Coordinates of C-alpha atoms in Angstrom, one line a residue:
X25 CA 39.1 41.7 -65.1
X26 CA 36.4 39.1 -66.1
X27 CA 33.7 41.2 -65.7
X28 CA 35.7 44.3 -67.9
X29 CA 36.3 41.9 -70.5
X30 CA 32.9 41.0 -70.9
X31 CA 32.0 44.4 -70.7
X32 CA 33.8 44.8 -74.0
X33 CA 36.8 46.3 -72.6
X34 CA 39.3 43.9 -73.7
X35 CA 42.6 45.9 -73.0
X36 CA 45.5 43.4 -74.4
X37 CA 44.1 40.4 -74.3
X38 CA 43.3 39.9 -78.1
X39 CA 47.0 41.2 -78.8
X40 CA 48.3 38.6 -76.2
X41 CA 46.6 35.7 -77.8
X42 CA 47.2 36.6 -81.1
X43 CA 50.8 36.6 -80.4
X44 CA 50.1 32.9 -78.9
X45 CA 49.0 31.9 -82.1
X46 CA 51.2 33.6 -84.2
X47 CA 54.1 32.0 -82.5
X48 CA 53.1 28.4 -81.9
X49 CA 51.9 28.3 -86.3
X50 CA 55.4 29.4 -86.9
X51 CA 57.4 27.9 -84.4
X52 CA 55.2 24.2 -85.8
X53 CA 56.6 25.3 -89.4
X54 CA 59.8 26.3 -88.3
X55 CA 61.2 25.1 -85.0
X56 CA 64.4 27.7 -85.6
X57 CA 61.7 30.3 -85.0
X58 CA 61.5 30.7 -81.3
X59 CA 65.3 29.9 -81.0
X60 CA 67.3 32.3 -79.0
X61 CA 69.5 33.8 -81.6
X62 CA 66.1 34.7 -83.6
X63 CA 64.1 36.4 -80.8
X64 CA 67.3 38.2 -80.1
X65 CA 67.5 39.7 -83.5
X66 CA 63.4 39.7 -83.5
X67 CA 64.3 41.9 -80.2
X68 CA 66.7 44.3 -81.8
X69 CA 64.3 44.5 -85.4
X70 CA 61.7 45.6 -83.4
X71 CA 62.7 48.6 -81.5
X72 CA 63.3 51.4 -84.1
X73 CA 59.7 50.9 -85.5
X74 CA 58.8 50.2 -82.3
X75 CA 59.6 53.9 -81.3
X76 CA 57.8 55.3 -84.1
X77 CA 54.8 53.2 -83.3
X78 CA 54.8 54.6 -79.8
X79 CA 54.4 58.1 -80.8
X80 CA 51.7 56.6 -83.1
X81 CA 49.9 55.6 -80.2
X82 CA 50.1 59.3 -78.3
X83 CA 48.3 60.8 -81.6
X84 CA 45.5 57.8 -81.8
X85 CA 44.9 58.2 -77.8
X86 CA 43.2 61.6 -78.9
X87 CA 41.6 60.7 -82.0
X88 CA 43.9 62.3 -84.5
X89 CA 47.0 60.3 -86.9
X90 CA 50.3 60.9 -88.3
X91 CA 51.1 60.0 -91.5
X92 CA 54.5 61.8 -91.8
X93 CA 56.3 59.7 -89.4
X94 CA 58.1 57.6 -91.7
X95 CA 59.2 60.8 -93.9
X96 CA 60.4 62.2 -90.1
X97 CA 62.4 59.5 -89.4
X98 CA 64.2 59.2 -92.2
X99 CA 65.1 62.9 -92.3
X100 CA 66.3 63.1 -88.6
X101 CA 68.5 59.8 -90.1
X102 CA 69.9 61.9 -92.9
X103 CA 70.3 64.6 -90.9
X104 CA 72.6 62.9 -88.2
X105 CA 74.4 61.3 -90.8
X106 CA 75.4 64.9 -92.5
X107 CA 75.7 66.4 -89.0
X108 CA 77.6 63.4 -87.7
X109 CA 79.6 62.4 -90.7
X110 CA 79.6 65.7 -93.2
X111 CA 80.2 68.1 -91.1
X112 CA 82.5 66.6 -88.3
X113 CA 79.7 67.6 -85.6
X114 CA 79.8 65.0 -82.2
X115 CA 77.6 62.5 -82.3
X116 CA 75.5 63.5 -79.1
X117 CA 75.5 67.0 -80.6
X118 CA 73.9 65.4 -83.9
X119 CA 71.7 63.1 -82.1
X120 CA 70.4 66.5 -80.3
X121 CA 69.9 68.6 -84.1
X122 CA 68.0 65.7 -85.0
X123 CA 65.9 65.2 -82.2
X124 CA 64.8 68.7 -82.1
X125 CA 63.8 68.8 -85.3
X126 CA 61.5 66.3 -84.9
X127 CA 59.6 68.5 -81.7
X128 CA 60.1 71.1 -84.1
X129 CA 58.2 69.6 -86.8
X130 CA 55.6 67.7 -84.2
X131 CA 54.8 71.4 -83.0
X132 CA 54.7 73.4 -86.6
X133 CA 52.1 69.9 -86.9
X134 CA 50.2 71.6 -83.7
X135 CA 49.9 74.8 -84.7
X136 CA 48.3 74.3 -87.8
X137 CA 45.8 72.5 -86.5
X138 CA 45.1 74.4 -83.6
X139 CA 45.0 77.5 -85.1
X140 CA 43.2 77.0 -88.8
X141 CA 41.5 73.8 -87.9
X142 CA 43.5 71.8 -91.1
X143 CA 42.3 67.9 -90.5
X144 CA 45.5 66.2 -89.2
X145 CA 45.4 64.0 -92.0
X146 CA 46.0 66.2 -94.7
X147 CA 48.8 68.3 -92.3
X148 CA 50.9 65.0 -91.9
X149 CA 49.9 63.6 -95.6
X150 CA 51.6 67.2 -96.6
X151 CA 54.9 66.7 -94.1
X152 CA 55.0 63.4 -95.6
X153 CA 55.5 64.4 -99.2
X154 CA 57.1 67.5 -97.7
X155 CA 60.0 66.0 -95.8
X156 CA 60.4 63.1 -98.3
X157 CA 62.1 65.5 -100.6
X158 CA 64.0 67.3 -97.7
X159 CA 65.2 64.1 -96.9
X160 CA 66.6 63.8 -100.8
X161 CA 67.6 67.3 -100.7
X162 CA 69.8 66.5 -97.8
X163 CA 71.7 63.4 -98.8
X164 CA 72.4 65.6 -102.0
X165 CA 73.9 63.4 -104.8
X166 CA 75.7 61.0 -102.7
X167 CA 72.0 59.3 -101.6
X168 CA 73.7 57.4 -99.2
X169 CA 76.2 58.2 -96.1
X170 CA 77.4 55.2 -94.3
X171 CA 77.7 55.9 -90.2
X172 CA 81.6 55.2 -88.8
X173 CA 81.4 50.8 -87.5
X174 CA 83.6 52.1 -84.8
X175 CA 80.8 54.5 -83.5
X176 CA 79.9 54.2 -80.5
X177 CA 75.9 54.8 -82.0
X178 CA 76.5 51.9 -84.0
X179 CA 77.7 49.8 -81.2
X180 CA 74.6 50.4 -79.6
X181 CA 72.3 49.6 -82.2
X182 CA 74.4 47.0 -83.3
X183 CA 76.9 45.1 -80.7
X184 CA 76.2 46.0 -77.3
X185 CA 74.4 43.8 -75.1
X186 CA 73.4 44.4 -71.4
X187 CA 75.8 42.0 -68.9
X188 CA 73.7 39.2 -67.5
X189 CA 74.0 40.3 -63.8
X190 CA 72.6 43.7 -65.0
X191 CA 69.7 41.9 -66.5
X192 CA 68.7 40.2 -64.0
X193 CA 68.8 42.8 -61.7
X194 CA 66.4 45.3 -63.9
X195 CA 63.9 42.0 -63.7
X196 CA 63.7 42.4 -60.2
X197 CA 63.7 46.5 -60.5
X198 CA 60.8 45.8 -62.7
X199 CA 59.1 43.3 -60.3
X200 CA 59.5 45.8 -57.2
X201 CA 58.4 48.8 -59.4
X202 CA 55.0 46.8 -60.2
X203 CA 54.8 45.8 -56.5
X204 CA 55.2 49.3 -55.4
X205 CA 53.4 51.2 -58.1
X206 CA 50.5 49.1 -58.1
X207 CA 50.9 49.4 -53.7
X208 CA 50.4 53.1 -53.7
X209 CA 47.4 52.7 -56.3
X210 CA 45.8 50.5 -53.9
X211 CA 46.4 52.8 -51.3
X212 CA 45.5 56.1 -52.9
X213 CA 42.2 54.0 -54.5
X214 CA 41.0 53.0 -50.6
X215 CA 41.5 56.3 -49.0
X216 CA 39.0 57.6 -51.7
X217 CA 36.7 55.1 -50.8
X218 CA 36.8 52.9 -53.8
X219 CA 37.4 48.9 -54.3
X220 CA 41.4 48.2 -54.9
X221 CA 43.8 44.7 -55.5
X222 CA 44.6 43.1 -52.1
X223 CA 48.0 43.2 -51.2
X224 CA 48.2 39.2 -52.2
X225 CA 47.3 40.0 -55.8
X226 CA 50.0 42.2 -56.1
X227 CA 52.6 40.6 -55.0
X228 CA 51.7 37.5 -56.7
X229 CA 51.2 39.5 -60.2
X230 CA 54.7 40.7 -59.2
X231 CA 56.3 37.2 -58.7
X232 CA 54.7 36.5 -61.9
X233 CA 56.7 38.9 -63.8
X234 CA 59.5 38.0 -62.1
X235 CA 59.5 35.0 -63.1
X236 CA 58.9 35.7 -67.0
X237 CA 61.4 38.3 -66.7
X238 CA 64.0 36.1 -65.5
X239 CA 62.9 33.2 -68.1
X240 CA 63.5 36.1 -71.1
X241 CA 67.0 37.2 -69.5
X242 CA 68.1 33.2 -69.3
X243 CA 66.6 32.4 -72.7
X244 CA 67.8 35.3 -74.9
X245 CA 71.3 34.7 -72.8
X246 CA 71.9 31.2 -74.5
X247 CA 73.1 33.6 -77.3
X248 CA 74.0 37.5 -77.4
X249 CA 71.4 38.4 -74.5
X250 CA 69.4 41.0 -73.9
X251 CA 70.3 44.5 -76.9
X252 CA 70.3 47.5 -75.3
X253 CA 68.7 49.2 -77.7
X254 CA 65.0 46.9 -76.9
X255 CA 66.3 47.9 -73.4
X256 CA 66.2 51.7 -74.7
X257 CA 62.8 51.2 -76.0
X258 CA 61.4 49.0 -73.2
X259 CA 62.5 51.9 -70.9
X260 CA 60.6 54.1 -73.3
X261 CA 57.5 52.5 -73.1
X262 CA 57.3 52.3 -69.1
X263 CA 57.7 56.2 -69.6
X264 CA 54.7 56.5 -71.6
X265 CA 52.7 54.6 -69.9
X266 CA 54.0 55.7 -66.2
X267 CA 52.9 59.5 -67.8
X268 CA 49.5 58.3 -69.2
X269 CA 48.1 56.5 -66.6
X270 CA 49.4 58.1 -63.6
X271 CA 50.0 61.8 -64.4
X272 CA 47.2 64.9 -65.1
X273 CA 48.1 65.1 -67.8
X274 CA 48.0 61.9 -68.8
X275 CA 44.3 61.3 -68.1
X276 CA 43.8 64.9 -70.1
X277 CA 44.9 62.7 -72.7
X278 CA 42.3 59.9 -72.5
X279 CA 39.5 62.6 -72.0
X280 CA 40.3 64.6 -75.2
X281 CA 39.8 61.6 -77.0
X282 CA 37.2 60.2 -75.3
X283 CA 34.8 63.2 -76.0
X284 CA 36.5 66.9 -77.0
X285 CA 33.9 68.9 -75.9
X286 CA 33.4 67.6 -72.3
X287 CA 37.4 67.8 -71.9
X288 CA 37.3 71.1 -72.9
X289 CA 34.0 72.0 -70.5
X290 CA 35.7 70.4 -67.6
X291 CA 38.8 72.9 -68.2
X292 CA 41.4 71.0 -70.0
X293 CA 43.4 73.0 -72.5
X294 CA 42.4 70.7 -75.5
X295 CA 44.8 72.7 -77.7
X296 CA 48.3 72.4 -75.2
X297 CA 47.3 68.6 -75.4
X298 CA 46.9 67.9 -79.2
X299 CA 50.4 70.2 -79.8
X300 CA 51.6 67.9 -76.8
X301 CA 50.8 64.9 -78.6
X302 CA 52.0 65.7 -81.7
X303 CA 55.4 67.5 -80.1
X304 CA 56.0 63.0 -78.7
X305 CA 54.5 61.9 -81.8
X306 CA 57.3 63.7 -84.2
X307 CA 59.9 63.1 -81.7
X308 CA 59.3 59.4 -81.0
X309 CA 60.0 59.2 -85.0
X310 CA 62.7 60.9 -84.9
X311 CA 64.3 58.8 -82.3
X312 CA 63.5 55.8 -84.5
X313 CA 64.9 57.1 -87.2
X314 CA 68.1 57.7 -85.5
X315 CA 68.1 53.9 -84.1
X316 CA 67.1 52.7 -87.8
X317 CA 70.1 54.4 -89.2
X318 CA 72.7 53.3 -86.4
X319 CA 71.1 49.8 -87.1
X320 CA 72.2 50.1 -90.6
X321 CA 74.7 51.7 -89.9
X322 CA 74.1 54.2 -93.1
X323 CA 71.4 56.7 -94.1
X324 CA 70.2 56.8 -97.6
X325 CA 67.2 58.0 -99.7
X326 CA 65.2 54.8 -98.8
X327 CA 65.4 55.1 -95.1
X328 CA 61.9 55.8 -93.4
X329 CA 60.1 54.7 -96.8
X330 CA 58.5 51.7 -97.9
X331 CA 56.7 50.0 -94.8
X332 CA 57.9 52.0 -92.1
X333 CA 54.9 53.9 -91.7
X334 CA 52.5 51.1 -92.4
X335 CA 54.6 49.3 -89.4
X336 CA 54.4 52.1 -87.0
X337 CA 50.5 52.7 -87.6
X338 CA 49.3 49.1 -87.6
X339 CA 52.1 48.1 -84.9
X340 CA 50.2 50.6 -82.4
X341 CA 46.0 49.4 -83.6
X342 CA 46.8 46.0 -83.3
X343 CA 48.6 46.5 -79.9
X344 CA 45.1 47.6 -79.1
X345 CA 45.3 51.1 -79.8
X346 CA 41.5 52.5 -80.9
X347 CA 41.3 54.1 -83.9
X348 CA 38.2 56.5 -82.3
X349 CA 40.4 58.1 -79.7
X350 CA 40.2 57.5 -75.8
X351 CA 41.5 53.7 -75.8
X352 CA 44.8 52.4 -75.8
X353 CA 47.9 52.0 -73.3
X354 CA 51.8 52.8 -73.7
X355 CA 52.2 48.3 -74.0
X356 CA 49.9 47.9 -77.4
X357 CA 53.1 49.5 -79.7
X358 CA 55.4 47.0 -77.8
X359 CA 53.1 44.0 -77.9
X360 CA 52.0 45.5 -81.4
X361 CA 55.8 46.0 -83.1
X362 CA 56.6 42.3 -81.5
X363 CA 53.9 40.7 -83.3
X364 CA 54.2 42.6 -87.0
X365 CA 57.9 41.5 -86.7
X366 CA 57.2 37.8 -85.8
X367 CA 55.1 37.7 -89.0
X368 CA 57.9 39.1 -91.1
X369 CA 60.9 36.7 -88.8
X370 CA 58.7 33.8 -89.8
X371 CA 57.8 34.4 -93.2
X372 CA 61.4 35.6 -94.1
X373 CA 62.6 31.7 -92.1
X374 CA 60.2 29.9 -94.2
X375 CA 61.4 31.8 -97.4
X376 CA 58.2 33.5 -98.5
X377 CA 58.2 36.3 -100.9
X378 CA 57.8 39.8 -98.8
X379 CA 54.0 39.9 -100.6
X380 CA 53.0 37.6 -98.1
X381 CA 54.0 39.3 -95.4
X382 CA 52.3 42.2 -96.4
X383 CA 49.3 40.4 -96.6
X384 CA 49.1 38.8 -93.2
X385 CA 50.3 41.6 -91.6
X386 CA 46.9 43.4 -93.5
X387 CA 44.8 40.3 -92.4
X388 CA 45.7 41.0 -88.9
X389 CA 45.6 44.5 -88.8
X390 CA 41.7 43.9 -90.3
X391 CA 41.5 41.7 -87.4
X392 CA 42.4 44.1 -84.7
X393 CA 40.4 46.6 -86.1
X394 CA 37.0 44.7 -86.1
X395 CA 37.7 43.7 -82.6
X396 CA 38.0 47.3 -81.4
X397 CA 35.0 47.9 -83.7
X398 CA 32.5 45.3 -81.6
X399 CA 34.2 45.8 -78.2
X400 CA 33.2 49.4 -78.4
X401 CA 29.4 48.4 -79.5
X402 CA 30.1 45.8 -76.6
X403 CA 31.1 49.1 -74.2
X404 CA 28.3 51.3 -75.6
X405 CA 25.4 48.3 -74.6
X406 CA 26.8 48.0 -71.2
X407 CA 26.9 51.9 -70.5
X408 CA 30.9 52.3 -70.3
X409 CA 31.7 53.9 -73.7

């Protein structure tokens, strides 16, 4: 790991000790920061956006963005809320409209720039303008359609926390998982005649996560406990990363981004993975959408405006995300969303205005960029580029 880091492949590490800082300056200024009740409710903030910015990451792993995601999201929000509430529909049926519509949208996205080459900039710059006034057109005159309390959507977004026993018992799921995963690795790594982690190092990087897991589920339990909604989204997240690092096509993934051509020489279908990407990209938003409206428990014209697709995009570069394609892992829109909504928990506890917010959340984004920018130089010099 040493010897990768000073190779310029840095992986999380900048993310990990930003969020260090970041929470030992505000916890100093405000000791109510790190309290339980606020890193439940940071917990529960974070995983909407936090779904969006996951998609985010699919769509920068192959050198491409999304602009439209925020537009998406609130759309698949008014449309669950007309679906749900309007028009009488169940509320997994709506759910389903919405989240279709989303792939549906993520693959029109794939199409057109498969097939006439359009920049995926100006595609989702176009869905974003595009969808903003569907979303209007939608809500009608009303603007705004408030979600049933008593829902059982709402509840989850809202009020329903996973039992302590249960949490404790998907901290050791987790810990085995790692053990095991990380096991076979080894295993599949030696038979092909390459160097692999020692059966000590996993197990004591799985006792380690144990034992943080377990800290969290205690901690976050002196109050409300752990949502199940960040449960949702950390779920989510092992998905993603369980697909990217361990599956074909997965690794199709990394290649396309690290260098088109060469994917598309060694036989990968370069245009199945960018409609792919943009298929998770639209339906990750859509899925946040419909967790930002349950958490609000209303849709309205404003929902998916304003930051939310500032959020999602800088949540997944400074989780580590590169901006060129090819680097990045399922973790950086986690690690990412958590620290953009420590910035704003803090700022909002010591009662700054919302423009400083935006400001140090652009200071750090600036920051993550310029690292990625001089730990790819750093790759390049050392031949791993």
């Amino acid at each position: 790991m040493v010897e990768r880091a000073r190779g310029g492949d840095l992986g999380v590490i900048p993310v990990v000790v930003g969020l260090v800082v970041i929470w030992t300056v505000l916890q100093i200024l405000n000791p109510i920061f790190l309290s339980s009740a606020n890193l439940v409710n940071l917990t529960l903030e974070s995983a909407a956006v936090g779904i969006i910015a996951l998609g985010i990451v699919c769509v920068l792993l192959v050198g491409q963005i999304d602009l439209s995601v925020g537009s998406v999201s609130g759309l698949s929000g008014a449309v669950l809320a007309v679906l749900f509430v309007g028009e009488g529909l169940p509320v997994w049926l709506a759910i389903l409209a919405a989240v279709v519509m989303g792939a549906v949208i993520g693959w029109v996205y794939g199409q057109l720039f498969n097939r006439f080459g359009v920049p995926s900039f100006v595609i989702t710059l176009a869905g974003l303008l595009a969808f903003l006034g569907l979303q209007l057109y939608v809500l009608g005159t009303k603007g705004s359609i408030n979600l049933p309390f008593d829902s059982g959507l709402v509840n989850f977004a809202q009020l329903d926390f996973v039992p302590a026993w249960l949490s404790y018992t998907l901290a050791v799921i987790a810990a085995v998982w790692l053990f095991a995963s990380g096991f076979l690795h080894a295993q599949e790594r030696r038979k092909a005649g390459l160097s692999a982690k020692s059966v000590s190092t996993l197990a004591l990087r799985s006792v380690a996560l144990l034992v943080v897991l377990a800290f969290v589920v205690w901690y976050l339990g002196q109050t409300r406990g752990v949502g199940w909604m960040f449960v949702f989204f950390v779920a989510l997240v092992l998905i993603m990363h369980y697909l990217l690092s361990r599956t074909k096509w997965g690794r199709a993934v990394y290649a396309v981004g690290g260098n088109v051509e060469a994917a598309r020489r060694a036989g990968i279908n370069v245009k199945a993975i960018y409609t792919s990407v943009f298929v998770l990209c639209s339906t990750f938003a859509a899925v946040g959408g419909i967790l930002a409206a349950a958490r609000l428990a209303a849709a309205n014209q404003s929902s998916g405006s304003g930051d939310v697709n500032l959020n999602a995009i800088a949540a997944a570069v400074i989780g580590g995300t590169s901006l060129f394609g090819g680097r990045g892992t399922a973790f950086g829109a986690l690690l990412g969303i958590i620290v953009i909504q420590s910035i704003s928990s803090g700022l909002t506890l010591l009662n700054l205005d919302s423009s400083i917010r935006f400001v140090v959340t652009g200071a750090v984004l600036l920051l993550a960029v310029i690292v990625d920018s001089v730990s790819r130089r750093s790759r390049t010099s050392h031949g791993r580029a």
